PDB file of C-alpha atoms in Angstrom:
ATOM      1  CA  UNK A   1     -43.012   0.599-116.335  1.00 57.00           C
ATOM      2  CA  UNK A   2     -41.008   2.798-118.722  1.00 65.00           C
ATOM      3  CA  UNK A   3     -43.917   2.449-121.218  1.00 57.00           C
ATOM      4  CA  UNK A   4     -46.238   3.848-118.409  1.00 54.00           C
ATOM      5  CA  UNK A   5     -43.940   6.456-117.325  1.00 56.00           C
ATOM      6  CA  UNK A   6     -43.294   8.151-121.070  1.00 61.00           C
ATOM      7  CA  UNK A   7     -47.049   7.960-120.860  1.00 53.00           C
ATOM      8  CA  UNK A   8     -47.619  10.563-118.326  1.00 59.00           C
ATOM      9  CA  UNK A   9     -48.460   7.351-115.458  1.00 60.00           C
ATOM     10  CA  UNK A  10     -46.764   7.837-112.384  1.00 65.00           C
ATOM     11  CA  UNK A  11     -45.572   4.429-110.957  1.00 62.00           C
ATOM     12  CA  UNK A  12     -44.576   2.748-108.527  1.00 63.00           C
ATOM     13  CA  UNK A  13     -42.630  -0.632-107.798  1.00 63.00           C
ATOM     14  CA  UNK A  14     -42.582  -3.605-105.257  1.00 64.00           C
ATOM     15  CA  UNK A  15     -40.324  -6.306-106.062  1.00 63.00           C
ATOM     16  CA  UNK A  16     -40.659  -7.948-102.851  1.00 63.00           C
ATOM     17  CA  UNK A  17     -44.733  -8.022-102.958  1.00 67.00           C
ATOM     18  CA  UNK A  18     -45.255 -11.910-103.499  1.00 74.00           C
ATOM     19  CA  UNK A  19     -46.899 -11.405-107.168  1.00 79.00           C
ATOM     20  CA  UNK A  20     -48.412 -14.855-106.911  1.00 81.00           C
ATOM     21  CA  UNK A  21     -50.740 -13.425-103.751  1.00 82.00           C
ATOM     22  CA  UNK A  22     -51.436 -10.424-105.448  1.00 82.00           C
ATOM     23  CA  UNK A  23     -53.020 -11.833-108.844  1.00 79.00           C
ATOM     24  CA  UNK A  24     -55.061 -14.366-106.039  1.00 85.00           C
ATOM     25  CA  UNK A  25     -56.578 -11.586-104.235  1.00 85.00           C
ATOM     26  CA  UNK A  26     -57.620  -9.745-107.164  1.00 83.00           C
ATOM     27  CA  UNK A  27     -58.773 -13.154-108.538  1.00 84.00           C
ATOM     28  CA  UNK A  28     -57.141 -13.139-111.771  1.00 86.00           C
ATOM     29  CA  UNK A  29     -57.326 -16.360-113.558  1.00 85.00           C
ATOM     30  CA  UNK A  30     -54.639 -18.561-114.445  1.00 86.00           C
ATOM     31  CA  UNK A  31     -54.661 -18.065-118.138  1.00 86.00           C
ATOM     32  CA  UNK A  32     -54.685 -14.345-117.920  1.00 86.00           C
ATOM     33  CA  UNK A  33     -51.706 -13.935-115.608  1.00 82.00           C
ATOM     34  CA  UNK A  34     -48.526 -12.103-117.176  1.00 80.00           C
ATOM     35  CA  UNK A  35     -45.487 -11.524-115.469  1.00 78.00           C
ATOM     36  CA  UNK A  36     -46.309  -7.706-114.122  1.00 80.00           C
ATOM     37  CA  UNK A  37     -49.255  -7.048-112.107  1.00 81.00           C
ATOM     38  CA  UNK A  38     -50.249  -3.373-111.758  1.00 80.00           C
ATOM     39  CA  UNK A  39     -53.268  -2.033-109.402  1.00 79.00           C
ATOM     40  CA  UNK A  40     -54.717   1.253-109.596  1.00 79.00           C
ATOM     41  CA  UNK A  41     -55.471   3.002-106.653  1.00 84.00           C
ATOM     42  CA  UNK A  42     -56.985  -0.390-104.716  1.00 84.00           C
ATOM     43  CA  UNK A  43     -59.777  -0.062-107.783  1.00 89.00           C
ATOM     44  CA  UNK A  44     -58.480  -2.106-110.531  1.00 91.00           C
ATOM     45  CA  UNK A  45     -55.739  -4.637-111.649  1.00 90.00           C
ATOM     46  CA  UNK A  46     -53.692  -3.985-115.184  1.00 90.00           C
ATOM     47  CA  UNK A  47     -52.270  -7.934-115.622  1.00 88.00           C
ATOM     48  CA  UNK A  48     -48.686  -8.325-118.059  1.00 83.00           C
ATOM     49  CA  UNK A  49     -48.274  -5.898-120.599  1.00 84.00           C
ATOM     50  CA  UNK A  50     -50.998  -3.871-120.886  1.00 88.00           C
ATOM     51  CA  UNK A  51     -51.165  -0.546-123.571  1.00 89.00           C
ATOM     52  CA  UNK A  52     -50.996   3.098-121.620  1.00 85.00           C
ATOM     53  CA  UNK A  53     -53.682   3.532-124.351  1.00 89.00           C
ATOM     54  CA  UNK A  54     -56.108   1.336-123.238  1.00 93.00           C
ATOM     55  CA  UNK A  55     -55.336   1.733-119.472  1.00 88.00           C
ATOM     56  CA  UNK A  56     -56.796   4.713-119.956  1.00 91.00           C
ATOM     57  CA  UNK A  57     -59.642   4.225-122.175  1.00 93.00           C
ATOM     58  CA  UNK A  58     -60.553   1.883-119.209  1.00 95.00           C
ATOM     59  CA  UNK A  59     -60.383   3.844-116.859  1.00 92.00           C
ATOM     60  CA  UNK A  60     -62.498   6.576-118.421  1.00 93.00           C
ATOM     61  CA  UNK A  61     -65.688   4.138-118.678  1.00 95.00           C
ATOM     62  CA  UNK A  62     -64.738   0.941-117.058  1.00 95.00           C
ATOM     63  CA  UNK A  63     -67.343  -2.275-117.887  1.00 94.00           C
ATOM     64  CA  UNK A  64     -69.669  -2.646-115.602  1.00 92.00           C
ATOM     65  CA  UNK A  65     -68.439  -5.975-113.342  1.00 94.00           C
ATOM     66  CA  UNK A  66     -64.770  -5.416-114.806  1.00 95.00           C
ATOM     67  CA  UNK A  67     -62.024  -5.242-112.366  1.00 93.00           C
ATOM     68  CA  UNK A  68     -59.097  -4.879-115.223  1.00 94.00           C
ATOM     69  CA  UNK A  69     -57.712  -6.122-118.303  1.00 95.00           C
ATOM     70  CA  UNK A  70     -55.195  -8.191-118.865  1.00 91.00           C
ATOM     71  CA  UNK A  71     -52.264  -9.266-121.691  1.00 92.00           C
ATOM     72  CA  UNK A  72     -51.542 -13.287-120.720  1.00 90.00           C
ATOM     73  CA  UNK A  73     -48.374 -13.787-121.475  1.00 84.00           C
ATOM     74  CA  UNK A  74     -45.566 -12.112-123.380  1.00 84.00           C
ATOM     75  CA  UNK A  75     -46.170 -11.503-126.661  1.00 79.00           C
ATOM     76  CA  UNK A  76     -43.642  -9.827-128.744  1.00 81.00           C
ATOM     77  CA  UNK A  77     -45.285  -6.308-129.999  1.00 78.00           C
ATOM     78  CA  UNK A  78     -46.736  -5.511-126.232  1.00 72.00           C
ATOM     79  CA  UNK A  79     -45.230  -2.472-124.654  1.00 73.00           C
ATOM     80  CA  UNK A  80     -41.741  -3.460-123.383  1.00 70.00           C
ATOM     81  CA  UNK A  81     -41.206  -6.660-125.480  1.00 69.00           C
ATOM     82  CA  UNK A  82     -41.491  -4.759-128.656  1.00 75.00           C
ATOM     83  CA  UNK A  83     -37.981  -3.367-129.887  1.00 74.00           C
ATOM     84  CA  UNK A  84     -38.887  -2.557-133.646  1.00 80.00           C
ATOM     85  CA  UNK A  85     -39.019  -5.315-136.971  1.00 78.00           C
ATOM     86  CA  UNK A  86     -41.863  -7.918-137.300  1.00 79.00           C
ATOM     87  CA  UNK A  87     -44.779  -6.883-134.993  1.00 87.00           C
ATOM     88  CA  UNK A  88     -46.875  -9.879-134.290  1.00 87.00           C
ATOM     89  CA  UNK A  89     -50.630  -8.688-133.055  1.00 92.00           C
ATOM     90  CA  UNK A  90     -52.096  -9.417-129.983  1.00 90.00           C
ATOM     91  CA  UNK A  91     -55.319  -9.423-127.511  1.00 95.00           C
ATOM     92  CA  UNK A  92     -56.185  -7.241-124.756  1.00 94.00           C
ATOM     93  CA  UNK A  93     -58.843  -8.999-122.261  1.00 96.00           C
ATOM     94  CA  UNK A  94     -61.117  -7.644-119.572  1.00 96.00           C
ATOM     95  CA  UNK A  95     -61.242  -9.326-116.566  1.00 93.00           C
ATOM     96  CA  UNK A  96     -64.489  -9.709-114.672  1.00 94.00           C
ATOM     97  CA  UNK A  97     -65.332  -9.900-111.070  1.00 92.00           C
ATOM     98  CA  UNK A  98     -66.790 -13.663-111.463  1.00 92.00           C
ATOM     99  CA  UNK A  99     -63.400 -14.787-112.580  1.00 88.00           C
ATOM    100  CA  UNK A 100     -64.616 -14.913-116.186  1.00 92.00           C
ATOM    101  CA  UNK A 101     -62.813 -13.177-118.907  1.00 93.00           C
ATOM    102  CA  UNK A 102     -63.664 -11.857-122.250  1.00 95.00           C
ATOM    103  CA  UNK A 103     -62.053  -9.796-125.394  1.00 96.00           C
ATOM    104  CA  UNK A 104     -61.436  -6.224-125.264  1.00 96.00           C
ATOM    105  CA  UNK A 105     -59.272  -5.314-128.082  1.00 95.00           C
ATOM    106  CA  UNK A 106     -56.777  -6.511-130.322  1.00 96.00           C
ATOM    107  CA  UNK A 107     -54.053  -4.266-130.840  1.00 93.00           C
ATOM    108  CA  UNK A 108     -52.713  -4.323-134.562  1.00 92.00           C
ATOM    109  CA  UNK A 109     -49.928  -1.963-134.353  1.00 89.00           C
ATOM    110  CA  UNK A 110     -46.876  -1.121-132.041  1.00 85.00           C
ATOM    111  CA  UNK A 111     -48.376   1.209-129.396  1.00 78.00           C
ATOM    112  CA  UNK A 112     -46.277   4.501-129.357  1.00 66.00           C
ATOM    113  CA  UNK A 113     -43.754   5.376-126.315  1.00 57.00           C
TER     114      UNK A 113
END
């Protein structure tokens, strides 16, 4: 959320929302879940750590039968889990309404706050 927030995103928080529900009714799959689910407006979902970056470049043209992207997972040079030294890079994937998923973009370098 801090990511988010130095990134001009106003957010919000539910901690009591049960998370497992929410990534059900948006139908994300299994291997794509992270452990933050964030929905836009009732339009999209944005599943684990996901860039501000590419939030946005997402949201300006989002793929046709997309309802999000997703980072499964944790990995260590997402937003939030990076905190400076080795970066390791990592994949950003766009979740479709079918259930399917496919590759959006690898990120290569620690996103900026």
């Amino acid at each position: 959320m801090t990511h988010l927030q130095q990134n001009n995103f106003s957010v919000g928080s539910d901690n009591g929302l049960d998370t497992a529900a929410v990534k059900q009714r948006w139908g994300i799959p299994a291997s794509m879940q992270g452990c933050h689910t964030g929905v836009w407006r009732n339009q999209y979902v944005f599943e684990g750590h996901v860039p501000a970056r590419l939030i946005r470049k997402f949201l300006a043209n989002p793929p046709k039968d997309s309802i999000g992207l997703s980072v499964p997972g944790m990995p260590k040079g997402s937003p939030g889990m990076y905190r400076g030294g080795e970066f390791e890079p990592y994949v950003v994937y766009q979740i479709q309404r079918d259930g399917e998923y496919r590759f959006y973009e690898k990120v290569t370098a620690p996103e900026a706050s």
